[in-house]
PDB file of C-alpha atoms in Angstrom:
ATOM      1  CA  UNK A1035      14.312  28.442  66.350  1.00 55.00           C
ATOM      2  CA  UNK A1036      14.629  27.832  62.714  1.00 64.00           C
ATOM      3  CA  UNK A1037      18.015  29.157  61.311  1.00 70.00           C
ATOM      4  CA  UNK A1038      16.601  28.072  57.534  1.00 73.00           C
ATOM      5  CA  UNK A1039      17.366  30.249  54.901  1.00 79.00           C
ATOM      6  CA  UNK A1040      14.579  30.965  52.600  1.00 80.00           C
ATOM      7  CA  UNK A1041      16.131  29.250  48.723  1.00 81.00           C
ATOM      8  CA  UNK A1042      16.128  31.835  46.884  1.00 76.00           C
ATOM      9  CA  UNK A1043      14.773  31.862  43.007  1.00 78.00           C
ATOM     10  CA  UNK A1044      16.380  30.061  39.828  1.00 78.00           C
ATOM     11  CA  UNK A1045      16.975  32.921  37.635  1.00 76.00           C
ATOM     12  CA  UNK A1046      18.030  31.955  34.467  1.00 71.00           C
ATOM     13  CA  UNK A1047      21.182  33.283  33.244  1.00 67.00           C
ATOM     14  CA  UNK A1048      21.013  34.631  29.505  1.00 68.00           C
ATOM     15  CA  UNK A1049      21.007  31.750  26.665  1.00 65.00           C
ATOM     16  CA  UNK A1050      23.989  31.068  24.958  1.00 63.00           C
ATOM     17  CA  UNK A1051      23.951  31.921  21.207  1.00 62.00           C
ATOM     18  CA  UNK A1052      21.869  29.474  18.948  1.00 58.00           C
ATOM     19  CA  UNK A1053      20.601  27.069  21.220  1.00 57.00           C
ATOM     20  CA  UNK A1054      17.367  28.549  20.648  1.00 61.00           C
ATOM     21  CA  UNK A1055      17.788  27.615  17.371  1.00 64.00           C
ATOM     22  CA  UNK A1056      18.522  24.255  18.033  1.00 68.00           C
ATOM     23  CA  UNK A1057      15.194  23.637  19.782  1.00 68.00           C
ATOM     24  CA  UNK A1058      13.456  24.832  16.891  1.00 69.00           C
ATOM     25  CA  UNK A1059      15.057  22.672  14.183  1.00 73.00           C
ATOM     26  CA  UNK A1060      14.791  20.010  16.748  1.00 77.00           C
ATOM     27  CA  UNK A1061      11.060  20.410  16.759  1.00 77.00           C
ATOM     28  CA  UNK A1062      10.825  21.199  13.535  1.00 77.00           C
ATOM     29  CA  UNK A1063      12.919  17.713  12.581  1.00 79.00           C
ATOM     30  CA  UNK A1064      10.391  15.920  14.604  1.00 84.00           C
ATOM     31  CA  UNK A1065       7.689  17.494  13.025  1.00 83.00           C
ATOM     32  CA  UNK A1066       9.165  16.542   9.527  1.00 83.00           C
ATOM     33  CA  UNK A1067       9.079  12.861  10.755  1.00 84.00           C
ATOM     34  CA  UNK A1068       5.850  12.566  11.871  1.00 83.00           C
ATOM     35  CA  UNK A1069       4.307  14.468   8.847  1.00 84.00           C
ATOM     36  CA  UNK A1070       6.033  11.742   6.966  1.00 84.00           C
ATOM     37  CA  UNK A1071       5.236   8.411   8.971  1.00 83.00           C
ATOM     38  CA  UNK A1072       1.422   9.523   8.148  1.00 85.00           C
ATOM     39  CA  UNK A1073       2.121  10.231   4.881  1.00 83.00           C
ATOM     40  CA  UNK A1074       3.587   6.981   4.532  1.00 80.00           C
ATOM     41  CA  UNK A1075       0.633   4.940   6.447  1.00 81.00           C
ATOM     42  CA  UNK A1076      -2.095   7.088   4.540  1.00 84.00           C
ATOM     43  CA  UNK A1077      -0.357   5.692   1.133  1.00 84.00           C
ATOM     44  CA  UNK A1078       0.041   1.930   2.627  1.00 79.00           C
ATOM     45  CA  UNK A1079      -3.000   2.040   3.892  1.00 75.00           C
ATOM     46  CA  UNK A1080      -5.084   3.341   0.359  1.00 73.00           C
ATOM     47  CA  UNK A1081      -3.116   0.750  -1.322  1.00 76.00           C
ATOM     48  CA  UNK A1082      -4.259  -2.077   1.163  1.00 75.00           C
ATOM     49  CA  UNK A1083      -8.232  -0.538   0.830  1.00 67.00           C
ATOM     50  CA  UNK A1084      -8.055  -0.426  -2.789  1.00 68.00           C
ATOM     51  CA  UNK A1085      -6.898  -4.313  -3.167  1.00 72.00           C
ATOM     52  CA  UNK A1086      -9.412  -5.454  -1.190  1.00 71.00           C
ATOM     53  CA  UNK A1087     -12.115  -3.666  -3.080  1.00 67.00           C
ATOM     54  CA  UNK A1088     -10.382  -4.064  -6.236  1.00 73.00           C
ATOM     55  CA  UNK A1089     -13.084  -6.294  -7.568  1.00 78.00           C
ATOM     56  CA  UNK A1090     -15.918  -4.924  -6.601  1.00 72.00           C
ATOM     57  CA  UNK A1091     -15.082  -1.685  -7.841  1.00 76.00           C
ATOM     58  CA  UNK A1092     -13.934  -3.359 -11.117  1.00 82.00           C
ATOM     59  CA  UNK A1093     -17.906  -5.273 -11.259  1.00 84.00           C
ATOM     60  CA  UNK A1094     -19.477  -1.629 -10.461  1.00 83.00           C
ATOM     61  CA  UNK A1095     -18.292   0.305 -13.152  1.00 85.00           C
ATOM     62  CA  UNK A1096     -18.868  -2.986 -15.439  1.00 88.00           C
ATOM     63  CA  UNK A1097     -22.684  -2.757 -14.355  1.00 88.00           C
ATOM     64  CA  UNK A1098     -22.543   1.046 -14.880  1.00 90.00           C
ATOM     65  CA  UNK A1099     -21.226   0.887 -18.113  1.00 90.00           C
ATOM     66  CA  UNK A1100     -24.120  -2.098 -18.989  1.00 92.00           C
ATOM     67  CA  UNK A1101     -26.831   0.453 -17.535  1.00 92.00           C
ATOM     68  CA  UNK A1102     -25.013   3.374 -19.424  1.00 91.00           C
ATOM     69  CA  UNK A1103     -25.590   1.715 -23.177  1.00 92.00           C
ATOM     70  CA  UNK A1104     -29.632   2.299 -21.869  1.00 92.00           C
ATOM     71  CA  UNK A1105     -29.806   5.499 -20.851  1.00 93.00           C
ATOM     72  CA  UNK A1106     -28.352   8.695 -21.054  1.00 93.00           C
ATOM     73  CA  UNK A1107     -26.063  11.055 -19.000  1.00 93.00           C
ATOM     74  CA  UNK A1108     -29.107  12.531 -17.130  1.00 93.00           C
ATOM     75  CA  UNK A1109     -30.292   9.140 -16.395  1.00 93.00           C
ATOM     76  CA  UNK A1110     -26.826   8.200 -15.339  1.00 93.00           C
ATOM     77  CA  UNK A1111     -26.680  10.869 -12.845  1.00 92.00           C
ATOM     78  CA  UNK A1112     -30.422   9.966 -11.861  1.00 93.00           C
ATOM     79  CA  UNK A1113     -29.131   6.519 -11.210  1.00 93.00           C
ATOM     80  CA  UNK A1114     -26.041   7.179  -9.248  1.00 92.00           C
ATOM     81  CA  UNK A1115     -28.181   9.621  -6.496  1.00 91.00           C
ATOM     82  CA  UNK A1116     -30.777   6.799  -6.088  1.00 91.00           C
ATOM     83  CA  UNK A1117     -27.726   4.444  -5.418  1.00 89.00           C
ATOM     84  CA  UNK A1118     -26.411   7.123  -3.242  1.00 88.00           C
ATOM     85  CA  UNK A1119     -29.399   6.992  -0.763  1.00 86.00           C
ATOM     86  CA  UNK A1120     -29.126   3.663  -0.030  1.00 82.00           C
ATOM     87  CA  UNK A1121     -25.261   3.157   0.634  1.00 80.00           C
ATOM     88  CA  UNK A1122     -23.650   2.645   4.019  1.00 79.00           C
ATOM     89  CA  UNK A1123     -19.594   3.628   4.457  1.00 77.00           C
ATOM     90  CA  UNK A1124     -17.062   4.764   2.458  1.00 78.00           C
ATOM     91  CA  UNK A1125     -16.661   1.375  -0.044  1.00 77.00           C
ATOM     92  CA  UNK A1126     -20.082   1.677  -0.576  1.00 83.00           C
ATOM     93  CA  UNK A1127     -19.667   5.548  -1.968  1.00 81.00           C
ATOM     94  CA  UNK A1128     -16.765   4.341  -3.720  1.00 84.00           C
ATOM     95  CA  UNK A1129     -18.049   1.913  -5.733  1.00 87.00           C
ATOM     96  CA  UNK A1130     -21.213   4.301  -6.553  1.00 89.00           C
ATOM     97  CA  UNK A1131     -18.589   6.545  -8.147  1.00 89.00           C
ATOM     98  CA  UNK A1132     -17.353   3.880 -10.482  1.00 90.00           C
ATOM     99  CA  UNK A1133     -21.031   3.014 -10.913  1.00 92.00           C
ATOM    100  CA  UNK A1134     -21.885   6.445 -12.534  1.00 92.00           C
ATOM    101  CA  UNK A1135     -18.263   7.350 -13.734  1.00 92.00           C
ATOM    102  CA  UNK A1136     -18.420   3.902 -16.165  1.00 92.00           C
ATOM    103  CA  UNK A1137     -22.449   4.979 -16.686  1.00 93.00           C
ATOM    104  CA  UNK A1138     -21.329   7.980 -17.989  1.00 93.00           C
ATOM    105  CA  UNK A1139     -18.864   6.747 -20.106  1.00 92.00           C
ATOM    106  CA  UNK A1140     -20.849   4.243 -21.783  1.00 93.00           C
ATOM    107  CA  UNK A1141     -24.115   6.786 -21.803  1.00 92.00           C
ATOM    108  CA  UNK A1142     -25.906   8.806 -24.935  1.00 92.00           C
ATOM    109  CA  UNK A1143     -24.753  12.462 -24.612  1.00 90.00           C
ATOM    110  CA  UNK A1144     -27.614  14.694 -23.319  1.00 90.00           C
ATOM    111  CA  UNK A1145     -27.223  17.944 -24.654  1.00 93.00           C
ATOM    112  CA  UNK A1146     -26.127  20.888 -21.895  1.00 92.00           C
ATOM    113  CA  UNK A1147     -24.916  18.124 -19.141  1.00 92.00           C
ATOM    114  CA  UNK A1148     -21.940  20.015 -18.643  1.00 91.00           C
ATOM    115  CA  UNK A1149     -22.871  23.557 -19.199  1.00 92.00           C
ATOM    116  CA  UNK A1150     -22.027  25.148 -16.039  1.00 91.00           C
ATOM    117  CA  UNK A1151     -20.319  22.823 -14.117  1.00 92.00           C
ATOM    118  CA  UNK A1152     -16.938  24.144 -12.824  1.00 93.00           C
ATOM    119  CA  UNK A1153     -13.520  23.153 -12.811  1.00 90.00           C
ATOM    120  CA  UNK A1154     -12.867  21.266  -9.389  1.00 88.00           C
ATOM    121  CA  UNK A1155      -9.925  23.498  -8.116  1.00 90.00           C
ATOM    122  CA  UNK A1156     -12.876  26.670  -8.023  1.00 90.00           C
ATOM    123  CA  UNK A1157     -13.543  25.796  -4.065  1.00 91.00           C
ATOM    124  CA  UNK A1158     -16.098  28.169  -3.997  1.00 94.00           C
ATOM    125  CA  UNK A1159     -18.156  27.764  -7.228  1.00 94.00           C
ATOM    126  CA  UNK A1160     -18.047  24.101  -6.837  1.00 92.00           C
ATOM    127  CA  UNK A1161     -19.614  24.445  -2.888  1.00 91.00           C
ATOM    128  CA  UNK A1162     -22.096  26.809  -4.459  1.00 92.00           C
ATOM    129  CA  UNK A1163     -23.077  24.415  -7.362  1.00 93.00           C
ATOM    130  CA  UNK A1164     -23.102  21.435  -5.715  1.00 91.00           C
ATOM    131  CA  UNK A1165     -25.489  23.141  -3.235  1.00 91.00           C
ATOM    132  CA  UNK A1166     -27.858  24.221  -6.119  1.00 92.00           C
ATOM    133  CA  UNK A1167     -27.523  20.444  -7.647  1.00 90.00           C
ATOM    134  CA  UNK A1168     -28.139  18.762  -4.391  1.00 89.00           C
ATOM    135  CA  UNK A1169     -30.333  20.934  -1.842  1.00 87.00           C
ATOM    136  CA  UNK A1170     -30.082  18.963   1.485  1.00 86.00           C
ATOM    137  CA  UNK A1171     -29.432  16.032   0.214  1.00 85.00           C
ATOM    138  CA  UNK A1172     -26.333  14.778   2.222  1.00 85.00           C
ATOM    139  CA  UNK A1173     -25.421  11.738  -0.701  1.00 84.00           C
ATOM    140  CA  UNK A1174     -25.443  13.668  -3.943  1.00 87.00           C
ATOM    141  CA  UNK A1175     -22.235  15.790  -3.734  1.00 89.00           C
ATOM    142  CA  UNK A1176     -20.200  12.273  -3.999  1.00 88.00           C
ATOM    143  CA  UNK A1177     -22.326  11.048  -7.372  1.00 91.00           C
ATOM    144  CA  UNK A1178     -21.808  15.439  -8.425  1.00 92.00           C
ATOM    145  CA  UNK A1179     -18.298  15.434  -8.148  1.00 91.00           C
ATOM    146  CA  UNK A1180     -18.508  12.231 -10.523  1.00 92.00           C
ATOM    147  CA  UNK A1181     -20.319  14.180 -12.739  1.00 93.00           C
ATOM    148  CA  UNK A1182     -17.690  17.057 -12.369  1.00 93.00           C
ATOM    149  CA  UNK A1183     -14.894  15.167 -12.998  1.00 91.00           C
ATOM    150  CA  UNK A1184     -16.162  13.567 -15.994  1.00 92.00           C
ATOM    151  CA  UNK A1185     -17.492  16.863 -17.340  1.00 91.00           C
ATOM    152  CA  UNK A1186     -13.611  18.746 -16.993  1.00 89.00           C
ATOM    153  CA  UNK A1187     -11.909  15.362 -18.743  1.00 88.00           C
ATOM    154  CA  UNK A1188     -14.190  16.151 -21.615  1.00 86.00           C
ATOM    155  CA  UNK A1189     -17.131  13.551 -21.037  1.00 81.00           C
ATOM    156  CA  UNK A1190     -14.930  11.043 -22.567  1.00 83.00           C
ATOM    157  CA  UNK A1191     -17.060   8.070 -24.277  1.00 84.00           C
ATOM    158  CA  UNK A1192     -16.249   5.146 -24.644  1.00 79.00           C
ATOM    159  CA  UNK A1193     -17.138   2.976 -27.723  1.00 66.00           C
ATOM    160  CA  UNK A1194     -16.626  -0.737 -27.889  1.00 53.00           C
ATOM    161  CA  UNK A1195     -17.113  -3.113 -31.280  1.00 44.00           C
ATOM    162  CA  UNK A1196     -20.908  -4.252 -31.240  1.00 48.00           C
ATOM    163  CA  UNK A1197     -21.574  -1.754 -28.794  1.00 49.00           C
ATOM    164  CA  UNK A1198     -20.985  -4.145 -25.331  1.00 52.00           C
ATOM    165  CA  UNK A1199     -19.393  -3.065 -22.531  1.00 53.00           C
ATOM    166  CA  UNK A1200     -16.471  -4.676 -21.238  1.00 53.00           C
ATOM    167  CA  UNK A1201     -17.211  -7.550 -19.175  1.00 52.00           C
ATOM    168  CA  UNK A1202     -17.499  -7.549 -15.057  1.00 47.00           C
ATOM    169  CA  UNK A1203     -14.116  -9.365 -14.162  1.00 44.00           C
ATOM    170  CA  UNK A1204     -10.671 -10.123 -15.626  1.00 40.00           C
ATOM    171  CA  UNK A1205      -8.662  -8.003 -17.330  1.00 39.00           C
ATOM    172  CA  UNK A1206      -9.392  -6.056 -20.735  1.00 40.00           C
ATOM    173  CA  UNK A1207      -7.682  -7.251 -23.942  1.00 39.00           C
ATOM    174  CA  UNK A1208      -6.267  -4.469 -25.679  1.00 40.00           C
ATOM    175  CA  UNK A1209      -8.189  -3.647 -29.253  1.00 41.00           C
ATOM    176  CA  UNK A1210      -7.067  -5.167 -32.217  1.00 41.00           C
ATOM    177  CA  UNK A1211      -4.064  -3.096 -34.236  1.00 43.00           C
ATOM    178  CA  UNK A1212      -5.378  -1.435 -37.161  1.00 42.00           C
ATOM    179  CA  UNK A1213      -2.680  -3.772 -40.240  1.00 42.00           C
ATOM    180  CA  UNK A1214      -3.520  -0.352 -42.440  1.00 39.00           C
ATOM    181  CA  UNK A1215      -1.880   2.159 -40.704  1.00 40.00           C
ATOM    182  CA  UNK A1216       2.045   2.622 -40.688  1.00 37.00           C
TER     183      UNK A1216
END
């Protein structure tokens, strides 16, 4: 025969006061640390992207600015889409930006370029226009968010002495200091 005694069930006796509370912050510490480590690798690891694209960003929005002083802003935004089509990754988008931003910069004004475009924090009105500006084409909103951000800084121009852009590489040397002012 088989005298074994069925075990009976673990019942939990009631939880002492705060220990639940304990878990949570315990959790919620963890949380906290994690949350931070990615922070910390997303900024490490934009800083490491950026340096090693440095230069060819820097030559981009050189050539930009060189096709800017022959066009305008419409053209500049004409160029930038065409540019679009053709890139492959995320370096590739990047440096399309600095393309059109310094294109932009360096561009004749076209009258109305920025009527209508909206202020980047409106989510929706900048889905909806960017969607009216680009149809299905999957590589224009990068070169229209260019065009957005340009427009809301108040399509800042740049004007250099004799009309040149500044050149491709090395750094820029500040303008001369105007001896007549005090």
């Amino acid at each position: 025969m088989n005298n074994a005694q069925p075990i009976p069930p673990i019942i939990p006796g009631p939880t002492p006061p705060g220990s639940q509370k304990k878990g949570c912050l315990k959790a919620a510490g963890i949380g906290c640390g994690v949350l931070l480590l990615l922070f910390f690798l997303l900024i490490v690891g934009g800083m490491v992207f950026f340096n090693r694209n440095k230069e060819g960003m820097q030559a981009s929005a050189a050539e930009g600015a060189q096709f800017g002083t022959t066009t305008d802003e419409d053209g500049c935004i004409a160029e930038g889409k065409k540019r679009a089509a053709n890139m492959n990754g995320i370096t590739e988008g990047i440096k399309v930006g600095t393309f059109a931003r310094g294109c932009l910069e360096y561009s004749r004004s076209t009258p109305g370029f920025c009527t209508g475009v909206p202020a980047p924090t409106s989510i929706r009105q900048t889905a909806e226009w960017r969607v009216k500006q680009c149809g299905n084409d999957a590589t224009c909103p990068g070169v229209m968010t260019v065009k957005q951000s340009y427009c809301t800084d108040g399509a800042p121009k740049r004007i250099q002495t004799g009309g040149a852009p500044p050149a491709a590489t090395g750094p820029q040397s500040p303008a001369p200091a105007d001896s007549n002012s005090f």
